[in-house]
Every structure is written in C-alpha cells, then in structure tokens.
Short mmCIF file of C-alpha atoms and ligand atoms in Angstrom, two decimals:
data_model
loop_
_atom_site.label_atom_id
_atom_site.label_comp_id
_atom_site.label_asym_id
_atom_site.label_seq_id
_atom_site.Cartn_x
_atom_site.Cartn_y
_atom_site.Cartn_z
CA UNK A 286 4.50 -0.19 23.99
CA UNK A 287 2.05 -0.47 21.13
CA UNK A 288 -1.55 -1.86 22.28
CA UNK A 289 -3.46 -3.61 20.16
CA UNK A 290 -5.93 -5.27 22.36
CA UNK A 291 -8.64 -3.40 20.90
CA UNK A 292 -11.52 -6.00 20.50
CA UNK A 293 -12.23 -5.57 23.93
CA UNK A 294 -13.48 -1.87 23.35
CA UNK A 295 -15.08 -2.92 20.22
CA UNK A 296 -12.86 -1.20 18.17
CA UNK A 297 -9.97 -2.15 15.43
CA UNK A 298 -6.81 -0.45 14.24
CA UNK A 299 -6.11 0.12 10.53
CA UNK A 300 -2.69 -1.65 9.42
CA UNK A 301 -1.68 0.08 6.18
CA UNK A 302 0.05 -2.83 4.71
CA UNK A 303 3.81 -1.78 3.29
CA UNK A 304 2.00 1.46 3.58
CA UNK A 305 -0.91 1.88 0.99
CA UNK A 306 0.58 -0.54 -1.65
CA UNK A 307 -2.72 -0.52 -3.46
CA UNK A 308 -2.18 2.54 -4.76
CA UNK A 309 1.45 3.07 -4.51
CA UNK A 310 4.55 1.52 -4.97
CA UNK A 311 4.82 -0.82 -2.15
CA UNK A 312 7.44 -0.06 0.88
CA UNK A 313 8.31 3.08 -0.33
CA UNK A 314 8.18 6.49 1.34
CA UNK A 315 5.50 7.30 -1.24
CA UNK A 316 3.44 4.62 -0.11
CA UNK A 317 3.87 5.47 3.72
CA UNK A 318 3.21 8.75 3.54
CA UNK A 319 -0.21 7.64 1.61
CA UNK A 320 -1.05 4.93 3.81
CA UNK A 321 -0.77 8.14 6.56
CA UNK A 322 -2.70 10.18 4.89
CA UNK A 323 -5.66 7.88 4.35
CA UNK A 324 -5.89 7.14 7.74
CA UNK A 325 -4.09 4.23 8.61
CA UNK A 326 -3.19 3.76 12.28
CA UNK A 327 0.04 2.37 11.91
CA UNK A 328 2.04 1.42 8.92
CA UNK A 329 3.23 -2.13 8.22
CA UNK A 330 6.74 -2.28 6.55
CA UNK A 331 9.30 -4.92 5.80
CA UNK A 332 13.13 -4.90 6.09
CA UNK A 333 16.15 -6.76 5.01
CA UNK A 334 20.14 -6.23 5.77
CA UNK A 335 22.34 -5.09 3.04
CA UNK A 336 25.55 -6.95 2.49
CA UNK A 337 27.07 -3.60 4.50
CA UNK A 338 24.36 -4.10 7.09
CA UNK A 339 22.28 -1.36 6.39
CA UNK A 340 18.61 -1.94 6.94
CA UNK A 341 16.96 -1.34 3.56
CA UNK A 342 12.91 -1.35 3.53
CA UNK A 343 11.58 -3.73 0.74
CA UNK A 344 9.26 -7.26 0.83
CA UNK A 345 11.14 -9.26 -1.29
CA UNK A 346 14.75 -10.85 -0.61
CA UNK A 347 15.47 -10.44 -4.19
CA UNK A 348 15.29 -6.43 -6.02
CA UNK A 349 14.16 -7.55 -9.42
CA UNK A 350 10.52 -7.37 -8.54
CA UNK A 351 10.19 -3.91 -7.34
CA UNK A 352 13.63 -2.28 -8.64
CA UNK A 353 15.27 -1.97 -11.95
CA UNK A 354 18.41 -4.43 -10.52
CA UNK A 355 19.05 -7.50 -9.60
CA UNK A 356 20.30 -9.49 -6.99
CA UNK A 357 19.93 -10.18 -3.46
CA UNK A 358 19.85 -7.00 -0.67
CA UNK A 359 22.23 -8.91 0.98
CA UNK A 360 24.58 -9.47 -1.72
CA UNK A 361 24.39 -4.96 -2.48
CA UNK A 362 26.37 -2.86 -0.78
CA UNK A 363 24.09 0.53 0.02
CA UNK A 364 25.41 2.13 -2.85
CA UNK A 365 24.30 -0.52 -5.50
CA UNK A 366 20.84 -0.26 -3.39
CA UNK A 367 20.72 3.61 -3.37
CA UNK A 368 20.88 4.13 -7.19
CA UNK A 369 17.88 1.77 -7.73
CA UNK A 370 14.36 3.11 -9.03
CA UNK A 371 11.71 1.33 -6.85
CA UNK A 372 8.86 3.06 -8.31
CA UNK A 373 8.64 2.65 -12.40
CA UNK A 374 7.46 -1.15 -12.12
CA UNK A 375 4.15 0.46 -10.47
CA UNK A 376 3.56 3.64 -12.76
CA UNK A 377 5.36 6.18 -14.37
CA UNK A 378 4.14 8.39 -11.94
CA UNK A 379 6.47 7.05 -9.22
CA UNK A 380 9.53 7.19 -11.36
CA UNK A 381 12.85 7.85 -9.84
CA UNK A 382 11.56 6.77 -6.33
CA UNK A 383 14.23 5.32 -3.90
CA UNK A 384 14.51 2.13 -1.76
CA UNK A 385 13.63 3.87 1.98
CA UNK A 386 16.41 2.54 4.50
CA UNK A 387 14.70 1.94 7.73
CA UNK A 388 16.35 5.24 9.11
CA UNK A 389 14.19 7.45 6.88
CA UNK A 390 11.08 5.90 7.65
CA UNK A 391 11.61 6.16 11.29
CA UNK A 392 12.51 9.95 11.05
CA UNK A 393 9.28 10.36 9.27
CA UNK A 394 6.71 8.78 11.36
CA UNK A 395 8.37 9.58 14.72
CA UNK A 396 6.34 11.45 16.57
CA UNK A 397 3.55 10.39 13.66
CA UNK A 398 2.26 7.22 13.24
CA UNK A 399 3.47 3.73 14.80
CA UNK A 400 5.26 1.44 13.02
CA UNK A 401 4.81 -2.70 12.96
CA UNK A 402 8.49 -3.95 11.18
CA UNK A 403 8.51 -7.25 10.05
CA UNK A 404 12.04 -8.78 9.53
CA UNK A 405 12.46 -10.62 6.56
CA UNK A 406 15.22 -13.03 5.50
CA UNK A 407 16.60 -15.20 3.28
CA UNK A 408 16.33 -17.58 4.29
CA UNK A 409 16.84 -17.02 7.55
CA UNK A 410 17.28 -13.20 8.85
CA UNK A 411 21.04 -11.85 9.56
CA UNK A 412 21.87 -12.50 13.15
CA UNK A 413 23.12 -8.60 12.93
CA UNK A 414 19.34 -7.57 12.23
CA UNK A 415 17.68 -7.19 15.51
CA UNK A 416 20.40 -5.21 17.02
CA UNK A 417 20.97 -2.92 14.62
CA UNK A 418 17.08 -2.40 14.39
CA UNK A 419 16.69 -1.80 17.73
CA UNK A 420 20.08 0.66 17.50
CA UNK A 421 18.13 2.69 15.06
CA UNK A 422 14.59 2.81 17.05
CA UNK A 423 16.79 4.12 20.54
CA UNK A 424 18.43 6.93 18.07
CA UNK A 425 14.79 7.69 17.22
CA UNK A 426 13.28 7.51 20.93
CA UNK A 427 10.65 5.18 19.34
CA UNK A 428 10.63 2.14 21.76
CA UNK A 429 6.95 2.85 22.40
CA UNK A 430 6.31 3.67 18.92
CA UNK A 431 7.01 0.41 16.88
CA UNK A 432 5.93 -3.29 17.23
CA UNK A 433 8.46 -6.05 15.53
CA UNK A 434 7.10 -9.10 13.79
CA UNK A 435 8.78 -11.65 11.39
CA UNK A 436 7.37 -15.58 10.32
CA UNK A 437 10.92 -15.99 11.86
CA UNK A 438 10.06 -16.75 15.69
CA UNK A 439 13.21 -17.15 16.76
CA UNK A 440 14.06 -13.45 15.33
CA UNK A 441 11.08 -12.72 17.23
CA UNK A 442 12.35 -13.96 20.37
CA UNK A 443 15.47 -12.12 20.21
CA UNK A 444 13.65 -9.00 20.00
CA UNK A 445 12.08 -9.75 23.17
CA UNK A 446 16.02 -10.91 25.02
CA UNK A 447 17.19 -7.93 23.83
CA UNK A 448 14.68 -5.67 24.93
CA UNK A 449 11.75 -6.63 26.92
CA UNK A 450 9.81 -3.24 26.01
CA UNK A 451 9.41 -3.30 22.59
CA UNK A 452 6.18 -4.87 21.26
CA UNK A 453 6.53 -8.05 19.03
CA UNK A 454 4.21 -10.75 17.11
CA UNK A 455 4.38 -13.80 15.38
CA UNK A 456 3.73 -14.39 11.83
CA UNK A 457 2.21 -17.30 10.34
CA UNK A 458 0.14 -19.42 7.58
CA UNK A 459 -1.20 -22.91 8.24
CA UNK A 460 -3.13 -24.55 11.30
CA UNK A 461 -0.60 -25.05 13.60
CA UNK A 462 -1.85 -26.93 16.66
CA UNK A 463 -0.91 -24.11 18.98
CA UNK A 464 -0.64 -20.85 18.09
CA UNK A 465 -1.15 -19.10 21.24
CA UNK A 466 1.66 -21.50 22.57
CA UNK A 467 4.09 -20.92 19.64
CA UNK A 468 3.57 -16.72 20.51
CA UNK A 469 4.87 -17.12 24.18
CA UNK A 470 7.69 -19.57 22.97
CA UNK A 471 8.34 -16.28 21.21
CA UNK A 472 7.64 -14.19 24.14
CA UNK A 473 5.72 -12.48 21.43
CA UNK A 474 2.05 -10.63 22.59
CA UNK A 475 0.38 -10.84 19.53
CA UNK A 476 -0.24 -13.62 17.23
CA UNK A 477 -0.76 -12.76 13.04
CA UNK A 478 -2.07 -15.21 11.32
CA UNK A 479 -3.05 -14.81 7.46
CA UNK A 480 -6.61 -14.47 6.90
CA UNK A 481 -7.12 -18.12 5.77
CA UNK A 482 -5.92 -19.79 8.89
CA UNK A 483 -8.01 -16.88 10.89
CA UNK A 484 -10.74 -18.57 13.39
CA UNK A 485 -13.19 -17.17 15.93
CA UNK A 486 -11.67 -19.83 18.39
CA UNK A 487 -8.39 -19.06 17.61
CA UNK A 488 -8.31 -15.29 18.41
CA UNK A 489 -10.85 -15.83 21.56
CA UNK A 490 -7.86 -18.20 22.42
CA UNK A 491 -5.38 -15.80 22.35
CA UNK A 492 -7.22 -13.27 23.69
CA UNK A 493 -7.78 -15.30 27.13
CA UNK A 494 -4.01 -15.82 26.55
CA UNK A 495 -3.96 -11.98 26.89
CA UNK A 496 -2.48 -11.88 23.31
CA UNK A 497 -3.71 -9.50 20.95
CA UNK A 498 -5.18 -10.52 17.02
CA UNK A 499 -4.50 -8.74 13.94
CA UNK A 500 -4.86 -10.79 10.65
CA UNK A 501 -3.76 -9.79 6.93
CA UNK A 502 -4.72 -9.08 4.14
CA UNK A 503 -8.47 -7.53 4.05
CA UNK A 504 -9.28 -5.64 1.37
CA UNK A 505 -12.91 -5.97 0.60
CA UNK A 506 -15.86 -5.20 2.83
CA UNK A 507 -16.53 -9.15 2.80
CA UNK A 508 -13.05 -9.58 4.20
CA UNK A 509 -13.33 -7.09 6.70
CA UNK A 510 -16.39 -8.10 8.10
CA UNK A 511 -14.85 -11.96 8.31
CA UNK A 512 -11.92 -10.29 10.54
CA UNK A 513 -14.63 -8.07 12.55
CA UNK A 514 -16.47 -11.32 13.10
CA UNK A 515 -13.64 -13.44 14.36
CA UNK A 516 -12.50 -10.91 16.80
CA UNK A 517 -9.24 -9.44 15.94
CA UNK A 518 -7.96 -6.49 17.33
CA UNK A 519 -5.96 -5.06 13.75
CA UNK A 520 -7.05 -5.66 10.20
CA UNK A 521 -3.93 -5.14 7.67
CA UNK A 522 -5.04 -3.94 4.11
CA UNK A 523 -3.43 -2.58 0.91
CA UNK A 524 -6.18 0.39 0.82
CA UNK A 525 -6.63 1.84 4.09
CA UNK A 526 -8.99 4.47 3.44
CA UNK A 527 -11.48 1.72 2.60
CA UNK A 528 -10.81 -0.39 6.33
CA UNK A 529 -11.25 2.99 7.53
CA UNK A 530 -14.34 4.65 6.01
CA UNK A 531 -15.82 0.80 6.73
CA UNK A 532 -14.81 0.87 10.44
CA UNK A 533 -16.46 3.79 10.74
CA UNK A 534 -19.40 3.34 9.11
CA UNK A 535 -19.62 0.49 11.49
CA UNK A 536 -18.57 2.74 14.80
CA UNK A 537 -15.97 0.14 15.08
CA UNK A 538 -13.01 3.10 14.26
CA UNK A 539 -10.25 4.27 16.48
O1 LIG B 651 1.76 -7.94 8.22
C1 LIG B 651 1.95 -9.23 7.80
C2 LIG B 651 2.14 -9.41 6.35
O2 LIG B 651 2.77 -8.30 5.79
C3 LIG B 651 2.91 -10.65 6.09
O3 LIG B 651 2.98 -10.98 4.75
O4 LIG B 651 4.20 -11.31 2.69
O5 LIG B 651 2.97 -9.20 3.05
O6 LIG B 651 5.05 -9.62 4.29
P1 LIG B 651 3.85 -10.24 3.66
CA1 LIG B 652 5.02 -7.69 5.64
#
C-alpha cells in the first residue's frame, strides 16, 4: 500500500498534479512522463468511463476543453475518443497527442512511479468504474503501487469493499464539520482537502486519527510553505520540479 504518513519523519511527497500540467498538456502521457522526470513522487491523474466502458484519463466530464471534440466520455465509444488531439489547445508543440486510457499509464509507471487515480463522474461515477479499475491495476500487479481518490465518497468506499489493500482518500472543498469522520465513513486513510479549507487542526486531527494529509494545489513557495506549516504529509502541484527543488532546499525531500 502507498504510505503517505510522512509528516511524522519531517518529510513530504511531491504529487505531480495530472502529471506536470504546468508545462504540459494536462493528463496526458506527455505530461506524466514530465511530471516523472522532474521529480515528482507520484503522479496524480483523473479518469472517466467511456460509453464502451473503457477507462479514458482526462479531468473534465466533457472533451471540448482539452480535445478538438465534443461531447461527454461517456456518451464516445473508444473509437470517437481515440481519434481526438488532446494536445493542440496547450501548444503546437503537443500536437497530435492522444487521450491516455488508464491501461497505458499503468504500463508506464509500473514498476516506476506510484499512481493516486481520482475517479471522476458526471455526475455521479459509473457503478462499472471501480471494478474495472481495479481489473486493470491486478493485470498490472500494481495493488501496492496506486492510491484511489474521488470527491465521490461513496466511490471511495467501494474501493475499499472491493479490496481492502488498495490505498484510498477522500476529496473535498468546504469546512465540513468532520472530516476525519467523513474519511472512515469512507474507510478511506487519507483525507484531501483543497488548500483553502487546509488547517493546522485539521491535519493534526487526522493525523491522531492515523490518517494521512495531502492538500492541492501549491504552486508557489508561499503556498508550499502554508502546506509545510499545517502539517500535511503530500503537497500536489502543477510544477513539480519547483515542490521539489523547495523541499529540498528545506531538507524536507523524500
Ligand atoms: O488531487 C486532487 C485534485 O486533483 C482535485 O481537483 O479538480 O484537479 O481534479 P481536480
Ligand atoms: Ca484530480
């Protein structure tokens, strides 16, 4: 299983967030390899079904942001998703790249890097989505290699019924009343709130919960050093070779 309770060491793992999207087009092998390259511990990635229940890697529920098509993933088969070009509407430079399907990411960074997956939906997630993720992480003997996450708790907690190994965490935004609460409801060992709702309290909290902390998105040193300060264990950000090069100038690398 992935461990993240680093704050205890004094150290803090580098979340490249859908890879290095900073600098390339976001959830795209491109970006992953990047994010890899620049030091990230583990790659952060999101995934949707296709309306053939394929797992296709992209943030949004709807292509037209990041694609040159339109329409819902699940509403395209995998051959409407295959043809698309996910990498024009960042640069030229990324022309012609392709929507990764989960499979190709996890050939890539087995053995590699860890993965965190958050399931998406819209609005809700396909019921099919957890099993067929998890069918694809046993092909790729990477149980111990990938955490699942999703601002869908109940997706979450399936996760968890399914298959008590695999590392999972709970998204959220707002000041819920309980958040430590609302990750065992979840069965979930981490809790990931945005950076706003972030508080020293909260992640000492969890952490005597024995949950671990990782926050999103910190991108500037001022950020960073407002995650440091509360205590989390993970720091997600869009330009990992900045978290890193901080981190370590602040021995506070992995
Ligand atoms: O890792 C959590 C973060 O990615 C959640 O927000 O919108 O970037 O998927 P979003
Ligand atoms: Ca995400």
């Amino acid at each position: 299983m992935i461990e993240l309770n680093y704050a205890n060491t004094g150290k803090i793992l580098v979340q490249g967030h859908r890879g290095a999207m900073g600098y390339a087009p976001e959830n795209t092998m491109s970006s992953f390899v990047l994010g890899y390259e620049l030091g990230a511990d583990l790659i952060e990635l999101d995934i949707h079904l296709s309306a053939d229940n394929k797992i296709f890697v992209m943030h949004d529920s709807d292509v037209s942001r990041t694609t040159n098509g339109l329409g819902y993933i699940e509403n395209l088969t995998s051959s409407e998703l295959e043809i698309l070009d996910a990498g024009s509407w960042f640069s030229d430079k990324y022309k012609g790249e392709k929507i990764p399907l989960l499979k190709d990411v996890l050939e890539w960074a087995h053995d590699k890097i860890n993965l965190i997956i958050e399931i998406k939906g819209n609005p809700q997630p396909n019921n099919l989505i957890c099993e067929e993720l998890l069918k694809q992480v046993y092909e790729y003997s990477m149980s111990d290699q990938v955490m699942v996450i999703s601002f869908y708790h109940q997706s979450v907690k399936d996760i968890k019924i399914l298959d008590s190994s695999i590392a999972t965490g709970i998204l959220y935004t707002g000041s819920p009343i309980h958040p430590c609460k609302m990750a065992i409801d979840a069965y979930a060992e981490s809790i990931r709130p945005s950076i706003k709702y972030l508080t020293k309290e909260i992640a000492d909290k969890a952490h005597k919960d024995g949950l671990c902390v990782s926050a999103w998105i910190g991108n500037t040193e001022k950020e960073f050093q407002t995650f440091v300060d509360a205590g989390v264990d993970s720091i997600g950000c869009n330009y990992p070779d900045r978290l890193r090069l901080w981190l370590d100038n602040h021995g506070l690398g992995v």
